[in-house]
Amino acid sequence: MKTLIYPKGISFRKPILMLSAICCTLALFSACKKKTQGPASKKEIEYNITSVVNATNTKSGSAATAIFSATYLKSNKTLRYNLRFSDIDPESANLHLGTATELGTLVVNLKKEGAKYSLPSIGSVVLNDAGEKALLEDKVYLNLTSTKFPAGEIRGQLLLKK
């Protein structure tokens, strides 16, 4: 019969337990496979847009005013807007390329419900590539027309804040 010899005062239990714990930990981590992730999702870029709209840029002499506020989502090119106006019965509300001091190219019409624009006029539009580029460069303005001023009674430059 074999006799095991243990040196006096040395316990072999602790090292064996530690070695077992290390082996179990290694086995656990090696068994977990890293999941492959798809392409990093793009963070949504949202812009806030405001505009004070009045007759300064149209020289119409109108007392009408408007406040335009919007949020632009770059991922789907959607402009969600809120338009409030006073002292005007707008025939159309349009976004144009350029500055509010000149009559620019039409980007998009802001839709009205029924025969008239309601207060507040809330909606959303999708911009094309040229409209998006101009918006991001602060080169879009809002033009409100009326029967008295078909080229525009009041205008205001859209100012973008990220």
PDB file of C-alpha atoms in Angstrom:
ATOM      1  CA  MET A   1       0.000   0.000   0.000  1.00  0.00           C
ATOM      2  CA  LYS A   2       1.252   3.445  -0.925  1.00  0.00           C
ATOM      3  CA  THR A   3       1.490   6.127   1.631  1.00  0.00           C
ATOM      4  CA  LEU A   4       1.152   9.757   0.595  1.00  0.00           C
ATOM      5  CA  ILE A   5       3.586  12.058   2.192  1.00  0.00           C
ATOM      6  CA  TYR A   6       2.455  15.613   2.933  1.00  0.00           C
ATOM      7  CA  PRO A   7       4.976  18.105   4.155  1.00  0.00           C
ATOM      8  CA  LYS A   8       4.046  19.282   7.587  1.00  0.00           C
ATOM      9  CA  GLY A   9       1.996  22.543   7.675  1.00  0.00           C
ATOM     10  CA  ILE A  10       1.241  22.756   3.935  1.00  0.00           C
ATOM     11  CA  SER A  11      -2.367  22.290   2.820  1.00  0.00           C
ATOM     12  CA  PHE A  12      -2.961  21.165  -0.761  1.00  0.00           C
ATOM     13  CA  ARG A  13      -6.680  21.979  -0.675  1.00  0.00           C
ATOM     14  CA  LYS A  14      -6.378  25.717  -1.407  1.00  0.00           C
ATOM     15  CA  PRO A  15      -4.144  25.395  -4.484  1.00  0.00           C
ATOM     16  CA  ILE A  16      -6.360  22.629  -5.900  1.00  0.00           C
ATOM     17  CA  LEU A  17      -9.505  24.712  -5.356  1.00  0.00           C
ATOM     18  CA  MET A  18      -7.882  27.753  -6.976  1.00  0.00           C
ATOM     19  CA  LEU A  19      -6.675  25.692  -9.942  1.00  0.00           C
ATOM     20  CA  SER A  20     -10.200  24.262 -10.356  1.00  0.00           C
ATOM     21  CA  ALA A  21     -11.751  27.746 -10.243  1.00  0.00           C
ATOM     22  CA  ILE A  22      -9.311  29.027 -12.874  1.00  0.00           C
ATOM     23  CA  CYS A  23     -10.024  26.072 -15.162  1.00  0.00           C
ATOM     24  CA  CYS A  24     -13.797  26.525 -14.799  1.00  0.00           C
ATOM     25  CA  THR A  25     -13.493  30.260 -15.552  1.00  0.00           C
ATOM     26  CA  LEU A  26     -11.397  29.585 -18.650  1.00  0.00           C
ATOM     27  CA  ALA A  27     -13.858  26.949 -19.830  1.00  0.00           C
ATOM     28  CA  LEU A  28     -16.755  29.339 -19.303  1.00  0.00           C
ATOM     29  CA  PHE A  29     -15.155  32.184 -21.295  1.00  0.00           C
ATOM     30  CA  SER A  30     -13.946  29.943 -24.105  1.00  0.00           C
ATOM     31  CA  ALA A  31     -17.442  28.479 -24.482  1.00  0.00           C
ATOM     32  CA  CYS A  32     -18.972  31.929 -25.074  1.00  0.00           C
ATOM     33  CA  LYS A  33     -18.700  32.954 -28.681  1.00  0.00           C
ATOM     34  CA  LYS A  34     -18.702  36.578 -29.590  1.00  0.00           C
ATOM     35  CA  LYS A  35     -21.748  37.389 -31.680  1.00  0.00           C
ATOM     36  CA  THR A  36     -20.917  39.021 -34.934  1.00  0.00           C
ATOM     37  CA  GLN A  37     -22.582  42.380 -35.208  1.00  0.00           C
ATOM     38  CA  GLY A  38     -23.834  43.878 -38.401  1.00  0.00           C
ATOM     39  CA  PRO A  39     -22.682  47.280 -39.559  1.00  0.00           C
ATOM     40  CA  ALA A  40     -22.784  49.914 -36.860  1.00  0.00           C
ATOM     41  CA  SER A  41     -26.178  51.547 -36.817  1.00  0.00           C
ATOM     42  CA  LYS A  42     -26.148  55.157 -37.833  1.00  0.00           C
ATOM     43  CA  LYS A  43     -27.108  57.538 -35.104  1.00  0.00           C
ATOM     44  CA  GLU A  44     -30.187  59.538 -36.016  1.00  0.00           C
ATOM     45  CA  ILE A  45     -29.265  63.115 -36.839  1.00  0.00           C
ATOM     46  CA  GLU A  46     -31.989  65.574 -35.972  1.00  0.00           C
ATOM     47  CA  TYR A  47     -31.948  69.294 -36.687  1.00  0.00           C
ATOM     48  CA  ASN A  48     -34.147  71.991 -35.201  1.00  0.00           C
ATOM     49  CA  ILE A  49     -35.198  74.761 -37.545  1.00  0.00           C
ATOM     50  CA  THR A  50     -36.785  78.123 -36.824  1.00  0.00           C
ATOM     51  CA  SER A  51     -37.798  81.145 -38.826  1.00  0.00           C
ATOM     52  CA  VAL A  52     -39.367  84.478 -38.055  1.00  0.00           C
ATOM     53  CA  VAL A  53     -41.450  85.397 -41.082  1.00  0.00           C
ATOM     54  CA  ASN A  54     -42.484  88.984 -41.874  1.00  0.00           C
ATOM     55  CA  ALA A  55     -42.692  91.563 -44.664  1.00  0.00           C
ATOM     56  CA  THR A  56     -39.135  92.864 -44.259  1.00  0.00           C
ATOM     57  CA  ASN A  57     -37.823  90.795 -47.166  1.00  0.00           C
ATOM     58  CA  THR A  58     -40.829  91.219 -49.474  1.00  0.00           C
ATOM     59  CA  LYS A  59     -41.294  94.974 -49.098  1.00  0.00           C
ATOM     60  CA  SER A  60     -45.068  94.340 -49.214  1.00  0.00           C
ATOM     61  CA  GLY A  61     -45.724  96.579 -46.225  1.00  0.00           C
ATOM     62  CA  SER A  62     -47.920  93.869 -44.716  1.00  0.00           C
ATOM     63  CA  ALA A  63     -48.418  93.675 -40.955  1.00  0.00           C
ATOM     64  CA  ALA A  64     -48.633  89.879 -41.209  1.00  0.00           C
ATOM     65  CA  THR A  65     -46.179  87.722 -39.272  1.00  0.00           C
ATOM     66  CA  ALA A  66     -45.505  84.034 -38.837  1.00  0.00           C
ATOM     67  CA  ILE A  67     -43.371  81.703 -36.768  1.00  0.00           C
ATOM     68  CA  PHE A  68     -42.099  78.530 -38.423  1.00  0.00           C
ATOM     69  CA  SER A  69     -40.537  75.769 -36.345  1.00  0.00           C
ATOM     70  CA  ALA A  70     -39.512  72.373 -37.624  1.00  0.00           C
ATOM     71  CA  THR A  71     -37.473  69.267 -36.994  1.00  0.00           C
ATOM     72  CA  TYR A  72     -35.509  67.651 -39.810  1.00  0.00           C
ATOM     73  CA  LEU A  73     -34.566  63.965 -39.675  1.00  0.00           C
ATOM     74  CA  LYS A  74     -31.623  63.320 -41.958  1.00  0.00           C
ATOM     75  CA  SER A  75     -32.153  59.538 -42.159  1.00  0.00           C
ATOM     76  CA  ASN A  76     -35.441  59.809 -44.042  1.00  0.00           C
ATOM     77  CA  LYS A  77     -35.208  63.457 -45.212  1.00  0.00           C
ATOM     78  CA  THR A  78     -38.437  64.316 -43.399  1.00  0.00           C
ATOM     79  CA  LEU A  79     -39.187  67.853 -42.286  1.00  0.00           C
ATOM     80  CA  ARG A  80     -41.879  67.976 -39.568  1.00  0.00           C
ATOM     81  CA  TYR A  81     -43.159  71.522 -39.228  1.00  0.00           C
ATOM     82  CA  ASN A  82     -45.420  73.782 -37.194  1.00  0.00           C
ATOM     83  CA  LEU A  83     -46.463  77.071 -38.801  1.00  0.00           C
ATOM     84  CA  ARG A  84     -48.308  79.809 -36.910  1.00  0.00           C
ATOM     85  CA  PHE A  85     -49.312  83.028 -38.641  1.00  0.00           C
ATOM     86  CA  SER A  86     -51.361  86.151 -37.966  1.00  0.00           C
ATOM     87  CA  ASP A  87     -52.886  88.959 -40.048  1.00  0.00           C
ATOM     88  CA  ILE A  88     -52.701  86.890 -43.234  1.00  0.00           C
ATOM     89  CA  ASP A  89     -54.959  84.424 -45.040  1.00  0.00           C
ATOM     90  CA  PRO A  90     -52.272  82.520 -46.965  1.00  0.00           C
ATOM     91  CA  GLU A  91     -53.014  81.150 -50.410  1.00  0.00           C
ATOM     92  CA  SER A  92     -49.850  79.055 -50.259  1.00  0.00           C
ATOM     93  CA  ALA A  93     -46.949  78.348 -47.952  1.00  0.00           C
ATOM     94  CA  ASN A  94     -43.853  77.196 -49.818  1.00  0.00           C
ATOM     95  CA  LEU A  95     -40.219  76.474 -49.167  1.00  0.00           C
ATOM     96  CA  HIS A  96     -37.840  77.964 -51.743  1.00  0.00           C
ATOM     97  CA  LEU A  97     -34.115  77.659 -52.457  1.00  0.00           C
ATOM     98  CA  GLY A  98     -32.109  80.804 -51.821  1.00  0.00           C
ATOM     99  CA  THR A  99     -32.388  83.718 -49.457  1.00  0.00           C
ATOM    100  CA  ALA A 100     -35.542  85.452 -48.320  1.00  0.00           C
ATOM    101  CA  THR A 101     -34.533  88.633 -50.147  1.00  0.00           C
ATOM    102  CA  GLU A 102     -34.965  87.050 -53.587  1.00  0.00           C
ATOM    103  CA  LEU A 103     -37.578  84.881 -55.254  1.00  0.00           C
ATOM    104  CA  GLY A 104     -35.966  81.439 -55.449  1.00  0.00           C
ATOM    105  CA  THR A 105     -36.770  78.045 -56.903  1.00  0.00           C
ATOM    106  CA  LEU A 106     -39.615  76.104 -55.291  1.00  0.00           C
ATOM    107  CA  VAL A 107     -38.512  73.197 -53.080  1.00  0.00           C
ATOM    108  CA  VAL A 108     -41.860  72.019 -51.722  1.00  0.00           C
ATOM    109  CA  ASN A 109     -45.401  73.204 -50.954  1.00  0.00           C
ATOM    110  CA  LEU A 110     -46.562  72.948 -47.371  1.00  0.00           C
ATOM    111  CA  LYS A 111     -49.938  71.269 -47.667  1.00  0.00           C
ATOM    112  CA  LYS A 112     -53.096  72.866 -46.386  1.00  0.00           C
ATOM    113  CA  GLU A 113     -56.080  70.960 -45.107  1.00  0.00           C
ATOM    114  CA  GLY A 114     -59.203  71.780 -47.054  1.00  0.00           C
ATOM    115  CA  ALA A 115     -59.526  75.201 -48.649  1.00  0.00           C
ATOM    116  CA  LYS A 116     -57.527  77.116 -46.019  1.00  0.00           C
ATOM    117  CA  TYR A 117     -54.482  76.789 -43.840  1.00  0.00           C
ATOM    118  CA  SER A 118     -55.484  76.110 -40.263  1.00  0.00           C
ATOM    119  CA  LEU A 119     -53.830  77.429 -37.128  1.00  0.00           C
ATOM    120  CA  PRO A 120     -51.470  75.954 -36.317  1.00  0.00           C
ATOM    121  CA  SER A 121     -50.569  74.421 -39.637  1.00  0.00           C
ATOM    122  CA  ILE A 122     -48.792  71.184 -38.737  1.00  0.00           C
ATOM    123  CA  GLY A 123     -47.458  68.597 -41.141  1.00  0.00           C
ATOM    124  CA  SER A 124     -44.446  66.947 -42.692  1.00  0.00           C
ATOM    125  CA  VAL A 125     -42.778  66.873 -46.090  1.00  0.00           C
ATOM    126  CA  VAL A 126     -39.962  64.826 -47.586  1.00  0.00           C
ATOM    127  CA  LEU A 127     -37.170  66.834 -49.185  1.00  0.00           C
ATOM    128  CA  ASN A 128     -35.256  65.853 -52.307  1.00  0.00           C
ATOM    129  CA  ASP A 129     -31.439  65.887 -52.382  1.00  0.00           C
ATOM    130  CA  ALA A 130     -31.208  69.511 -53.540  1.00  0.00           C
ATOM    131  CA  GLY A 131     -33.677  70.625 -50.874  1.00  0.00           C
ATOM    132  CA  GLU A 132     -31.781  68.779 -48.156  1.00  0.00           C
ATOM    133  CA  LYS A 133     -28.439  70.235 -49.234  1.00  0.00           C
ATOM    134  CA  ALA A 134     -29.851  73.760 -49.286  1.00  0.00           C
ATOM    135  CA  LEU A 135     -31.563  73.297 -45.909  1.00  0.00           C
ATOM    136  CA  LEU A 136     -28.352  72.093 -44.272  1.00  0.00           C
ATOM    137  CA  GLU A 137     -26.558  75.157 -45.679  1.00  0.00           C
ATOM    138  CA  ASP A 138     -29.265  77.607 -44.430  1.00  0.00           C
ATOM    139  CA  LYS A 139     -30.279  78.356 -48.023  1.00  0.00           C
ATOM    140  CA  VAL A 140     -34.026  77.719 -47.768  1.00  0.00           C
ATOM    141  CA  TYR A 141     -36.738  80.244 -46.934  1.00  0.00           C
ATOM    142  CA  LEU A 142     -40.466  80.128 -46.262  1.00  0.00           C
ATOM    143  CA  ASN A 143     -42.695  82.212 -48.529  1.00  0.00           C
ATOM    144  CA  LEU A 144     -46.351  82.886 -47.652  1.00  0.00           C
ATOM    145  CA  THR A 145     -48.412  84.206 -50.541  1.00  0.00           C
ATOM    146  CA  SER A 146     -51.860  85.783 -50.558  1.00  0.00           C
ATOM    147  CA  THR A 147     -54.319  86.931 -53.217  1.00  0.00           C
ATOM    148  CA  LYS A 148     -53.057  90.497 -52.744  1.00  0.00           C
ATOM    149  CA  PHE A 149     -49.363  89.450 -52.952  1.00  0.00           C
ATOM    150  CA  PRO A 150     -49.082  86.349 -55.189  1.00  0.00           C
ATOM    151  CA  ALA A 151     -45.256  86.511 -55.277  1.00  0.00           C
ATOM    152  CA  GLY A 152     -45.116  86.549 -51.473  1.00  0.00           C
ATOM    153  CA  GLU A 153     -46.591  88.656 -48.716  1.00  0.00           C
ATOM    154  CA  ILE A 154     -44.135  87.579 -46.023  1.00  0.00           C
ATOM    155  CA  ARG A 155     -40.900  85.565 -46.043  1.00  0.00           C
ATOM    156  CA  GLY A 156     -38.386  84.236 -43.585  1.00  0.00           C
ATOM    157  CA  GLN A 157     -35.061  82.393 -43.816  1.00  0.00           C
ATOM    158  CA  LEU A 158     -34.963  78.947 -42.195  1.00  0.00           C
ATOM    159  CA  LEU A 159     -32.179  78.734 -39.628  1.00  0.00           C
ATOM    160  CA  LEU A 160     -30.878  75.328 -38.700  1.00  0.00           C
ATOM    161  CA  LYS A 161     -29.633  74.230 -35.272  1.00  0.00           C
ATOM    162  CA  LYS A 162     -28.107  70.799 -34.709  1.00  0.00           C
TER     163      LYS A 162
END
